[in-house]
mmCIF file of C-alpha atoms in Angstrom:
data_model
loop_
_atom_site.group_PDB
_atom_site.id
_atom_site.type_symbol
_atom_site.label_atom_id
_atom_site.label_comp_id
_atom_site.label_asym_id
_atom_site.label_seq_id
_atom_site.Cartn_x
_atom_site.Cartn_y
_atom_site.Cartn_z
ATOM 1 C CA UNK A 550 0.000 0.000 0.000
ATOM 2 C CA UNK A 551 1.426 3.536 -0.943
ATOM 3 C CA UNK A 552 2.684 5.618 1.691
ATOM 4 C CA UNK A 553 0.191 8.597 2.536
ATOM 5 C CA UNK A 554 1.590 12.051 2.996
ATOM 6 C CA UNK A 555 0.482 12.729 6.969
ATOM 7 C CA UNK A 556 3.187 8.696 7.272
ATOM 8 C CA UNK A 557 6.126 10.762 5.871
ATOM 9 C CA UNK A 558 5.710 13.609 7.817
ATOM 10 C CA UNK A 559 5.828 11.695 10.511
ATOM 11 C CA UNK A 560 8.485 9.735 9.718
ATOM 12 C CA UNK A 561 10.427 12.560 8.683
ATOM 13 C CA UNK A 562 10.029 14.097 12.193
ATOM 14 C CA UNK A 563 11.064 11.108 14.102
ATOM 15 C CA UNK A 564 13.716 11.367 11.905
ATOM 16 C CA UNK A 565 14.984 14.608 12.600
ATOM 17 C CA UNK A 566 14.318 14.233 16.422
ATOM 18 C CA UNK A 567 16.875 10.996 16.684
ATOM 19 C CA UNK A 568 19.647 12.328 14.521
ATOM 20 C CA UNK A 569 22.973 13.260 15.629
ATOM 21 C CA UNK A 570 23.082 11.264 18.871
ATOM 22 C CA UNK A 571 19.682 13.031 19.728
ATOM 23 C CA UNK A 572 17.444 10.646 22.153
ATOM 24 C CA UNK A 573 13.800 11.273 22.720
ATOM 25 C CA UNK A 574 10.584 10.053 24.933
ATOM 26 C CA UNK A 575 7.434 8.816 23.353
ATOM 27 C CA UNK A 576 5.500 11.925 24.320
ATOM 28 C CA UNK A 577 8.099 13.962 22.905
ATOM 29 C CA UNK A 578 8.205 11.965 19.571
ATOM 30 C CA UNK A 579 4.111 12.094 19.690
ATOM 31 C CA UNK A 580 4.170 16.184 20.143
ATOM 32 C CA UNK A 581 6.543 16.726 17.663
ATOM 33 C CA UNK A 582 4.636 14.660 15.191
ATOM 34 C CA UNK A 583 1.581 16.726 16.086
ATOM 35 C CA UNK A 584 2.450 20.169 15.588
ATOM 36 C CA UNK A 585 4.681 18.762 12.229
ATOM 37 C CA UNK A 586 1.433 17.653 11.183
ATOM 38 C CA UNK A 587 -0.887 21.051 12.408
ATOM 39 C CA UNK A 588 2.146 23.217 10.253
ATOM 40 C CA UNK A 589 1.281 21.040 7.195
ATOM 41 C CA UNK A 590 -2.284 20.328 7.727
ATOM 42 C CA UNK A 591 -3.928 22.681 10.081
ATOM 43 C CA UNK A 592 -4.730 20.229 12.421
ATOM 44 C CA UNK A 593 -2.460 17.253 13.893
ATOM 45 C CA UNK A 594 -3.535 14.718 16.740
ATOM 46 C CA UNK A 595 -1.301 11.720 16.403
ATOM 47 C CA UNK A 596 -2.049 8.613 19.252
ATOM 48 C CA UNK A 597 0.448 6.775 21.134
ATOM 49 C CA UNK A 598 -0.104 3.731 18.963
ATOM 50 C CA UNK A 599 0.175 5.903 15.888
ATOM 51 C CA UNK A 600 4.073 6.544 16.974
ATOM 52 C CA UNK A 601 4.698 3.413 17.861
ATOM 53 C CA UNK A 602 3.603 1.878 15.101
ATOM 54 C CA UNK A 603 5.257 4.364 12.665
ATOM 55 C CA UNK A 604 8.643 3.263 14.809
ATOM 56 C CA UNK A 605 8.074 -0.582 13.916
ATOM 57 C CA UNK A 606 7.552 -0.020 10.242
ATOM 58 C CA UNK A 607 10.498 2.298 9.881
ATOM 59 C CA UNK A 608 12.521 -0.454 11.786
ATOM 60 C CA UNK A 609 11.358 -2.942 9.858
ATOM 61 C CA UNK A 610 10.367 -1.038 6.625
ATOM 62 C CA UNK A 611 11.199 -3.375 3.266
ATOM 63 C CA UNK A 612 8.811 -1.284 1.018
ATOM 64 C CA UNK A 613 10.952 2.121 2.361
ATOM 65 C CA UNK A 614 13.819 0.301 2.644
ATOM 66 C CA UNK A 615 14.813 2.460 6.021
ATOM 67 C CA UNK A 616 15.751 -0.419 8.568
ATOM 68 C CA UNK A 617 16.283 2.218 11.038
ATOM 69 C CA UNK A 618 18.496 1.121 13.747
ATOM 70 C CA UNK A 619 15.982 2.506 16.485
ATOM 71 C CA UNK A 620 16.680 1.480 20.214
ATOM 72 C CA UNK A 621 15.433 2.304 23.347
ATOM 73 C CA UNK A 622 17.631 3.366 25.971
ATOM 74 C CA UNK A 623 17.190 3.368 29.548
ATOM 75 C CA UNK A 624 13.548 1.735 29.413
ATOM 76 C CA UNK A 625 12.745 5.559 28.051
ATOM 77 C CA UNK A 626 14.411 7.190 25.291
ATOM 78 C CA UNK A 627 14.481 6.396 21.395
ATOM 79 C CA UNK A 628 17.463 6.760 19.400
ATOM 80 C CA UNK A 629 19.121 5.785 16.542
ATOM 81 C CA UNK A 630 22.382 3.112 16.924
ATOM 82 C CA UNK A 631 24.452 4.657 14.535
ATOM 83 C CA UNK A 632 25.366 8.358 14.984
ATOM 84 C CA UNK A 633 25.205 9.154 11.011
ATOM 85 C CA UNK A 634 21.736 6.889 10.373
ATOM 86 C CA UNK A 635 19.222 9.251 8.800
ATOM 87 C CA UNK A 636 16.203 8.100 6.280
ATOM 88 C CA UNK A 637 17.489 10.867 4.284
ATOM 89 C CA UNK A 638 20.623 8.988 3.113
ATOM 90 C CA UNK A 639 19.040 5.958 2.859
ATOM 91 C CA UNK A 640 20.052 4.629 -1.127
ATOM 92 C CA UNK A 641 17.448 4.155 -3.388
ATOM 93 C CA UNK A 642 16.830 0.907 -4.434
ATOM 94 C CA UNK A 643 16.795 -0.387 -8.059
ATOM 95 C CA UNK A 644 13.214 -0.143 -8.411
ATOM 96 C CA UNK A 645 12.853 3.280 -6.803
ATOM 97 C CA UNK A 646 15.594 4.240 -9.516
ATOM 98 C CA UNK A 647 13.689 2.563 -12.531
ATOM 99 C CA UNK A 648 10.296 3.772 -11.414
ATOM 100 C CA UNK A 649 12.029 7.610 -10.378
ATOM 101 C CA UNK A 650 13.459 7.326 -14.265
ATOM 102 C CA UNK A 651 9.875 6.282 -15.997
ATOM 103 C CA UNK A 652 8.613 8.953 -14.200
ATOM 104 C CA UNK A 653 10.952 11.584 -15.442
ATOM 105 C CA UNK A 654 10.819 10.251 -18.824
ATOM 106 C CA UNK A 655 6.970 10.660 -18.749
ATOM 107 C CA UNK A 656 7.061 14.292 -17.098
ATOM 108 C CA UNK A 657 9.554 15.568 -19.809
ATOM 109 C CA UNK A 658 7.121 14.616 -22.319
ATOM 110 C CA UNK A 659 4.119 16.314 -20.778
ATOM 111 C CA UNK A 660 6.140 19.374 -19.633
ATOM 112 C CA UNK A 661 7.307 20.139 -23.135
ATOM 113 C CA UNK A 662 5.704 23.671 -22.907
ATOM 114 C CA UNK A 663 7.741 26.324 -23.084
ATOM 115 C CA UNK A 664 5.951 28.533 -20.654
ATOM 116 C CA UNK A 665 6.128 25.953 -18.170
ATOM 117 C CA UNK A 666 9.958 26.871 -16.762
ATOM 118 C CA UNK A 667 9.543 25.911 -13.095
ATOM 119 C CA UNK A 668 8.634 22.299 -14.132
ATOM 120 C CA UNK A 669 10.697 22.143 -16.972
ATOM 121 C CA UNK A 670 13.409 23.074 -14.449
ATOM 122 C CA UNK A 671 12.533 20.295 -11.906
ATOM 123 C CA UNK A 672 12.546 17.892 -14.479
ATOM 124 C CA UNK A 673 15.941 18.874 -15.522
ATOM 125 C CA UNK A 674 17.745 18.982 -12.243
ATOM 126 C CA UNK A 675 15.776 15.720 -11.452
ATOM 127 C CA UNK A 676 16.439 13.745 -14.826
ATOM 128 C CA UNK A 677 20.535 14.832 -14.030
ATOM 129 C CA UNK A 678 20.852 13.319 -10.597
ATOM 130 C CA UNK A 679 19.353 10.438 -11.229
ATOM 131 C CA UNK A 680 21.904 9.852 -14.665
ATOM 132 C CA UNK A 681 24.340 10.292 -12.102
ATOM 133 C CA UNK A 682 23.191 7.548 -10.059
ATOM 134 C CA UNK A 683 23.087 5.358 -13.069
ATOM 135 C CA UNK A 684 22.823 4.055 -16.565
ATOM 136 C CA UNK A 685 20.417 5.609 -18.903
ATOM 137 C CA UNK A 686 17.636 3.750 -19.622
ATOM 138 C CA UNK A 687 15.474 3.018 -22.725
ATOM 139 C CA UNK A 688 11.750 4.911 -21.958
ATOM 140 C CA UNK A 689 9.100 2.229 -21.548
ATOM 141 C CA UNK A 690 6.351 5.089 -22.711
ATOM 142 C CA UNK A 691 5.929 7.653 -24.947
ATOM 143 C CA UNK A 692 3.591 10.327 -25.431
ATOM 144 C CA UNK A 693 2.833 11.731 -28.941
ATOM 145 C CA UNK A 694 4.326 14.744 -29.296
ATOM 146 C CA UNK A 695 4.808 17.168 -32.216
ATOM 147 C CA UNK A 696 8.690 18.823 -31.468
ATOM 148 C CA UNK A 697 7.771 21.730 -34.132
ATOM 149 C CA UNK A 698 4.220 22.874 -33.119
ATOM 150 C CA UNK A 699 4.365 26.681 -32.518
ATOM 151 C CA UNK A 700 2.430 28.770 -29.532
ATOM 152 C CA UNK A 701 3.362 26.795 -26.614
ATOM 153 C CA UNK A 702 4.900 29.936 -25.353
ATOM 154 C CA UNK A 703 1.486 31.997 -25.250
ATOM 155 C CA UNK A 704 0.453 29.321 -22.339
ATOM 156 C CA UNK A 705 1.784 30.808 -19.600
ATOM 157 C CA UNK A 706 0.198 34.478 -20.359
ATOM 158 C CA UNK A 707 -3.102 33.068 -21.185
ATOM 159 C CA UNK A 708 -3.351 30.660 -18.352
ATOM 160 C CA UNK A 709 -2.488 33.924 -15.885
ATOM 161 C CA UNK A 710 -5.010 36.018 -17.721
ATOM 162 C CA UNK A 711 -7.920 33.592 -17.435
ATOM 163 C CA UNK A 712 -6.851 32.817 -13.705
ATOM 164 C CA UNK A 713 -6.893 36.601 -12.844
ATOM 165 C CA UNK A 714 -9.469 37.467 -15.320
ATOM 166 C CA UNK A 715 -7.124 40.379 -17.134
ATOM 167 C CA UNK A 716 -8.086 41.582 -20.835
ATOM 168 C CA UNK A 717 -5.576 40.910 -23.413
ATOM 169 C CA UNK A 718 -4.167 42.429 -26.620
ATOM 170 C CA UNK A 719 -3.584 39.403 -29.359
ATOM 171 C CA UNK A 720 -2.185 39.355 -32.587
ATOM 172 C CA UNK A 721 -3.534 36.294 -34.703
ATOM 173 C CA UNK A 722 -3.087 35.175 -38.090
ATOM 174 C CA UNK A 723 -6.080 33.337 -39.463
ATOM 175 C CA UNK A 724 -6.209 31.030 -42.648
ATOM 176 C CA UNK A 725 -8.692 33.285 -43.603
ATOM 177 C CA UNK A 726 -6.885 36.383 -43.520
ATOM 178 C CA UNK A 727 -4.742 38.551 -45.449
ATOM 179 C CA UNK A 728 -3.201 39.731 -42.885
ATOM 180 C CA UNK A 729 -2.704 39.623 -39.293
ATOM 181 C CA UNK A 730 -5.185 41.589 -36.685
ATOM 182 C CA UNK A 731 -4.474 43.454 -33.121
ATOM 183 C CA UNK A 732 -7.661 42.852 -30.903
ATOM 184 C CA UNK A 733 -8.879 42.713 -26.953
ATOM 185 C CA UNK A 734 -9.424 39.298 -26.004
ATOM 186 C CA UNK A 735 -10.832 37.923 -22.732
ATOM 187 C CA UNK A 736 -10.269 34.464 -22.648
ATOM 188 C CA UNK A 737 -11.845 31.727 -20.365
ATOM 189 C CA UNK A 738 -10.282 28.348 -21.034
ATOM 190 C CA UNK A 739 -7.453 26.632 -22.537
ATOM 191 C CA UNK A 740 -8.113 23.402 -24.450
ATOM 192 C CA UNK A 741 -5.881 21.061 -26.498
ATOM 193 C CA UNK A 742 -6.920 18.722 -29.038
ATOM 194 C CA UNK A 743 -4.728 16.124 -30.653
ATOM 195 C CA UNK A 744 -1.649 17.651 -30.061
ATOM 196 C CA UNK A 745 -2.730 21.051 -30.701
ATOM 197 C CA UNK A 746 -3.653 24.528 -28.772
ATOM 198 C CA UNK A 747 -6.558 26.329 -27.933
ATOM 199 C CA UNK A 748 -7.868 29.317 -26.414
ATOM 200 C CA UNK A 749 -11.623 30.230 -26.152
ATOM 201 C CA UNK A 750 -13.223 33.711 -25.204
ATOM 202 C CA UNK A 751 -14.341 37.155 -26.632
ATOM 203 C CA UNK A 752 -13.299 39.506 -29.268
ATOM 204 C CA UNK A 753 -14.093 43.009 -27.481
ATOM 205 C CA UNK A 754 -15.034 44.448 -30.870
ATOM 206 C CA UNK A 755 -17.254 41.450 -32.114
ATOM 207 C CA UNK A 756 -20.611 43.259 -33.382
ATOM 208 C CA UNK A 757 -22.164 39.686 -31.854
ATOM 209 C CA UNK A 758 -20.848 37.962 -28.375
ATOM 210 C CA UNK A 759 -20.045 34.895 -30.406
ATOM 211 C CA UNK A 760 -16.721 32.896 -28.730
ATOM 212 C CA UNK A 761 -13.893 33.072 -30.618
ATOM 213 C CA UNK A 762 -11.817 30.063 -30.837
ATOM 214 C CA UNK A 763 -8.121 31.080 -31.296
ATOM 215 C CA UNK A 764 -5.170 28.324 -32.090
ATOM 216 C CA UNK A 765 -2.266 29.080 -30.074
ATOM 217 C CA UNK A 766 -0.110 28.040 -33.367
ATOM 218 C CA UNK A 767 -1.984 31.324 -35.309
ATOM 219 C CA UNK A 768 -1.062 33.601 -32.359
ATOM 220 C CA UNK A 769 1.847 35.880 -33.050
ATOM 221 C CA UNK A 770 1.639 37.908 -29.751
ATOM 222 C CA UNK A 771 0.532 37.960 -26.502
ATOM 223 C CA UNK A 772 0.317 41.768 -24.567
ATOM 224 C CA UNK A 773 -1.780 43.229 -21.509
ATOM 225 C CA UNK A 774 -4.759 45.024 -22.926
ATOM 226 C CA UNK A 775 -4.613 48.788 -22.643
ATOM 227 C CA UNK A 776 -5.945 50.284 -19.125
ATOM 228 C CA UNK A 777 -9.271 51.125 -20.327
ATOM 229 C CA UNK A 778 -10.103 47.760 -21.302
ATOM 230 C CA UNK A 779 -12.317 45.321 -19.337
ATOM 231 C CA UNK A 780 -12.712 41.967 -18.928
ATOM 232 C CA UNK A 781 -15.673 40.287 -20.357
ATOM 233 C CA UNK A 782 -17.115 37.818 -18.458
ATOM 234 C CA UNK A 783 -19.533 35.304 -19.697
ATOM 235 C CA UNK A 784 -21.661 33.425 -16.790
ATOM 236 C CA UNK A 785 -23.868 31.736 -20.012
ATOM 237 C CA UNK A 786 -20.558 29.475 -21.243
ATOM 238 C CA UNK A 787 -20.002 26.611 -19.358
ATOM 239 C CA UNK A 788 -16.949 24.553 -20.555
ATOM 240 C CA UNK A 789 -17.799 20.848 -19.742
ATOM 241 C CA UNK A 790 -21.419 21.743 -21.070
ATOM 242 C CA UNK A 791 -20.025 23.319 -24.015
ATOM 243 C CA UNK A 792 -17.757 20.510 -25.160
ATOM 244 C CA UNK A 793 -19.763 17.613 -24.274
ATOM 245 C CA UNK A 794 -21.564 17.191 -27.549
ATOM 246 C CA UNK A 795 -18.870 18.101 -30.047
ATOM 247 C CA UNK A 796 -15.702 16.195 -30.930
ATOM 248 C CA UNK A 797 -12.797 18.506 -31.141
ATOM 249 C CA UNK A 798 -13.508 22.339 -30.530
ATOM 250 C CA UNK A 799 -15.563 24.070 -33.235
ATOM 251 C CA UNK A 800 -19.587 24.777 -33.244
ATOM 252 C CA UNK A 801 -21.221 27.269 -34.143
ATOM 253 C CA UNK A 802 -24.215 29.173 -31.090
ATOM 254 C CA UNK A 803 -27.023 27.668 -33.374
ATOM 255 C CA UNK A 804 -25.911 24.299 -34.235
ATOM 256 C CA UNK A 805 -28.007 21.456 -32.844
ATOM 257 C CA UNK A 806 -27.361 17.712 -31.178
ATOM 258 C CA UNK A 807 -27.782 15.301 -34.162
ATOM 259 C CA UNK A 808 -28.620 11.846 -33.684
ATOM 260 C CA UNK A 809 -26.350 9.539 -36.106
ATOM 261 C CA UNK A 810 -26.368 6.543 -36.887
ATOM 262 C CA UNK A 811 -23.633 4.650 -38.558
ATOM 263 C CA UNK A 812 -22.603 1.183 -39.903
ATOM 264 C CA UNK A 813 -19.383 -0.132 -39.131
ATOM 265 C CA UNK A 814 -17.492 -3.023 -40.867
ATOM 266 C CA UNK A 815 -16.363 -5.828 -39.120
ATOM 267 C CA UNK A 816 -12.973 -5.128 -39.778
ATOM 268 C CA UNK A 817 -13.168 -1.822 -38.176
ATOM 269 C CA UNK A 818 -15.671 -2.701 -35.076
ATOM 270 C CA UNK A 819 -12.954 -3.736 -32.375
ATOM 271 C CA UNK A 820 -11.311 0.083 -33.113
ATOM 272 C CA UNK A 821 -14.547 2.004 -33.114
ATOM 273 C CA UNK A 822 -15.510 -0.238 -29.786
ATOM 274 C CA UNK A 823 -12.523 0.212 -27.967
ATOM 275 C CA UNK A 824 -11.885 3.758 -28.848
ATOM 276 C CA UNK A 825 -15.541 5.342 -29.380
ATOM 277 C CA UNK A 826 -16.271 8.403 -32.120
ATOM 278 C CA UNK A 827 -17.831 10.221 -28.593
ATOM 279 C CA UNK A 828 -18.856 9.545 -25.247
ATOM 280 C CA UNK A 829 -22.004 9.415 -26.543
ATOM 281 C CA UNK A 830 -21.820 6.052 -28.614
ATOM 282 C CA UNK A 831 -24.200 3.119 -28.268
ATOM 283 C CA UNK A 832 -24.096 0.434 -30.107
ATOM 284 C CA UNK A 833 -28.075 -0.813 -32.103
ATOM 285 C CA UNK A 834 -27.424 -3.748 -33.621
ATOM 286 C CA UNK A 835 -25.115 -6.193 -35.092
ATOM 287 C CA UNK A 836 -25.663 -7.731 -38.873
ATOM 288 C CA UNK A 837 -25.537 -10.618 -40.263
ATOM 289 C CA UNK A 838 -22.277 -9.978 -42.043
ATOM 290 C CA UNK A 839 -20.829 -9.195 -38.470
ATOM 291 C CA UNK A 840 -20.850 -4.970 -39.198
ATOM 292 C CA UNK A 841 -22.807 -3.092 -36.297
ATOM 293 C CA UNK A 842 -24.496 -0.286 -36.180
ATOM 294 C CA UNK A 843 -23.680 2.870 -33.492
ATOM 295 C CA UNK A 844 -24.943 5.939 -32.469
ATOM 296 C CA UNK A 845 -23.861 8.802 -31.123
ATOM 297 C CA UNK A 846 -25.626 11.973 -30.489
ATOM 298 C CA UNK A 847 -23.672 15.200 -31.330
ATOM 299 C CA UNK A 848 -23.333 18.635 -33.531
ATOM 300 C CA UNK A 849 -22.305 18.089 -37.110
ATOM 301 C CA UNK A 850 -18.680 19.695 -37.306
ATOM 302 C CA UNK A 851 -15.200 19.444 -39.209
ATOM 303 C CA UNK A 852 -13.755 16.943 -36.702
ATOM 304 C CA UNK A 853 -17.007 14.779 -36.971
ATOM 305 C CA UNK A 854 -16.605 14.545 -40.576
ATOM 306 C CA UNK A 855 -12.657 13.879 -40.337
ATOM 307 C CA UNK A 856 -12.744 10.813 -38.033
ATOM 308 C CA UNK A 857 -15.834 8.937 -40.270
ATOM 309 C CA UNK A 858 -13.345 9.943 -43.109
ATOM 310 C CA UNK A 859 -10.501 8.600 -41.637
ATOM 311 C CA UNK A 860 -11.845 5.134 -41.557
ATOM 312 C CA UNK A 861 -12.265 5.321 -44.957
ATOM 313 C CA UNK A 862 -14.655 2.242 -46.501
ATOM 314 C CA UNK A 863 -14.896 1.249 -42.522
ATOM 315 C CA UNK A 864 -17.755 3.744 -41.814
ATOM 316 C CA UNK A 865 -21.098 4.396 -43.733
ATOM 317 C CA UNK A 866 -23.803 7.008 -42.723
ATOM 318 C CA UNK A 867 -26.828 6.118 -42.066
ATOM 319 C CA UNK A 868 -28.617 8.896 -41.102
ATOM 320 C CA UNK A 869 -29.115 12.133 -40.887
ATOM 321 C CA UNK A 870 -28.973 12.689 -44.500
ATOM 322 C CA UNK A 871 -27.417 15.800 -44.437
ATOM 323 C CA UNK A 872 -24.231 14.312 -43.072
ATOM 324 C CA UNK A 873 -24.125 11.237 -45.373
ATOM 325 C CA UNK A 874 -24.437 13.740 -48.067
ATOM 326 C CA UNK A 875 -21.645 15.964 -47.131
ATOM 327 C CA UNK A 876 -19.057 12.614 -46.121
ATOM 328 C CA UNK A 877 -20.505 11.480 -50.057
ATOM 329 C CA UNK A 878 -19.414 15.057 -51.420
ATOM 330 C CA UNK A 879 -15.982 14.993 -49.603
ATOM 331 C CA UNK A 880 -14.995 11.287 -51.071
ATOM 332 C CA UNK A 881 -16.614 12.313 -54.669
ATOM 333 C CA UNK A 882 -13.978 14.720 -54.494
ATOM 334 C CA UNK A 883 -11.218 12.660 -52.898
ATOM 335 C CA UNK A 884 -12.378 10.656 -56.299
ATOM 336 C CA UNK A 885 -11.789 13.622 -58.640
ATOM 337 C CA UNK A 886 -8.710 14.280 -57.238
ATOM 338 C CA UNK A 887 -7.206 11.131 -58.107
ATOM 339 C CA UNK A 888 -8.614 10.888 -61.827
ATOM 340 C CA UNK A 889 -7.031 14.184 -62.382
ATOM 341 C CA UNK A 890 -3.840 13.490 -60.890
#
């Protein structure tokens, strides 16, 4: 069973009152472990049996690997046998240094953000002390990851600004633009999506309080608003509400929950089973040529219509018709496209 925080403080404390040659009673062992625990917690009340129980384990402690060589003098006092014992310099064992360097391996992955310095830095410091310990070892997982995606260094600023609901000035680039445009921006949430950044919120000069949805990769820069500017807050968007029925991150105010139905080969039912379109997905039947048929209630989007594309002759449309249409449009032309070619 894992060690719970309130057990290492304790331990810690015993540890720090036998050090050195230091001796100490029960009681004392029990007070100090209380008011360690009241600075940490805001409350501490450790038992008698509590203390003496945390003094057999760290005697006898194989998952720890302490063995502390705890004795009691004079009927009384606690100490440790050896003068220079401390849990602190106990070694780490060869499983505490392969599970230490999985775990750096996996927070070096996830802490690839820029903007993220103080863990960046503690992953650094932590990844070079334990290659000084030993070997480097081969990572046993790996995170997708996408070394040249652009923007990670806006997270910082817009994580603050959303946290201490400031107005911003933001320079974006879109597709659909000429050129780049300088506007106020409150945002309210941070999203990613298959590797990729995104920040929703308001354009102060929007003729219509539509939510913009910015990709962090399109940002160019990232400034305090001016003075005058306020922040826009929106009690009416709710993020969990306003995500559950879409896959990915665009919609449109108006758009409505669809109810589709789909038909999936056999091939292709173990991926679509295992990894669902949407939370949403229930499966109706199964055929006679071992397809089955799902459903999944959502709004009709980009990202909808890119994974049913991308299982190619997999997936068929049932219903509603205006989405078998559109996926029958987009491979007509996928069909052009390779006649011309």
């Amino acid at each position: 069973m894992p060690i719970n925080r309130n057990t290492l403080v304790r331990y810690k404390t015993i540890d720090r009152m036998l050090r050195k040659g230091r001796r100490a009673t029960l009681q004392e062992l029990i007070d100090a472990c209380s008011d360690a625990l009241y600075e940490a917690n805001g409350y501490g009340d450790v038992s008698r049996r509590t203390i003496q129980h945390d003094i057999q384990e760290m005697r006898n402690s194989s998952e720890l690997g302490y063995y502390a060589p705890i004795t009691v003098v004079d009927r009384k006092y606690y100490r440790y046998d050896d003068y220079n014992y401390s849990i602190t310099d106990v070694p780490l064992s060869e499983t505490d240094m392969r599970q230490l360097t999985e775990a750096v391996g996996l927070l070096k992955q996830m802490s690839s953000f820029r903007g993220f310095d103080d863990v960046e830095d503690v992953v650094n410091r932590l990844e070079d002390h334990l290659s000084s310990m030993r070997y480097k070892v081969e990572p046993v997982i790996l995170l997708e990851g996408n070394e040249r995606l652009r923007g990670l260094e806006h997270i910082t600023p817009l994580h603050d600004a959303i946290v201490d609901k400031n107005p911003l000035s933001i320079t974006y680039q879109s597709f659909h633009w000429p050129e780049p445009q300088t506007f106020c921006f409150s945002p309210y949430i941070l999203k990613e999506f298959r590797n990729r950044w995104f920040v929703f919120g308001r354009r102060h000069d929007s003729p219509e309080p539509i939510l913009l949805n910015l990709a962090l990769d399109r940002i160019e820069t990232v400034s305090p608003a001016p003075k005058k500017e306020r922040y826009v807050k929106d009690k009416t968007f709710h993020p969990q509400q306003y995500f559950n029925d879409i896959i990915g991150v665009s919609r449109w105010p108006d758009d409505k929950v669809e109810h589709v139905v789909f038909r999936v080969d056999a091939s292709q039912v173990p991926y679509v089973t295992t990894k669902p379109l949407h939370h949403s997905q229930q499966e109706i039947s199964r055929e006679d040529d071992s397809s089955v048929l799902f459903s999944i209630d959502v709004i009709h989007n980009y990202e909808l219509e890119r994974d049913i594309l991308g299982f190619g002759e997999g997936i068929t449309v049932i219903s509603p018709e205006s989405l078998a249409s559109k996926i029958q449009e987009r491979l007509q032309k996928m069909q052009d496209n390779y006649e011309r070619r």
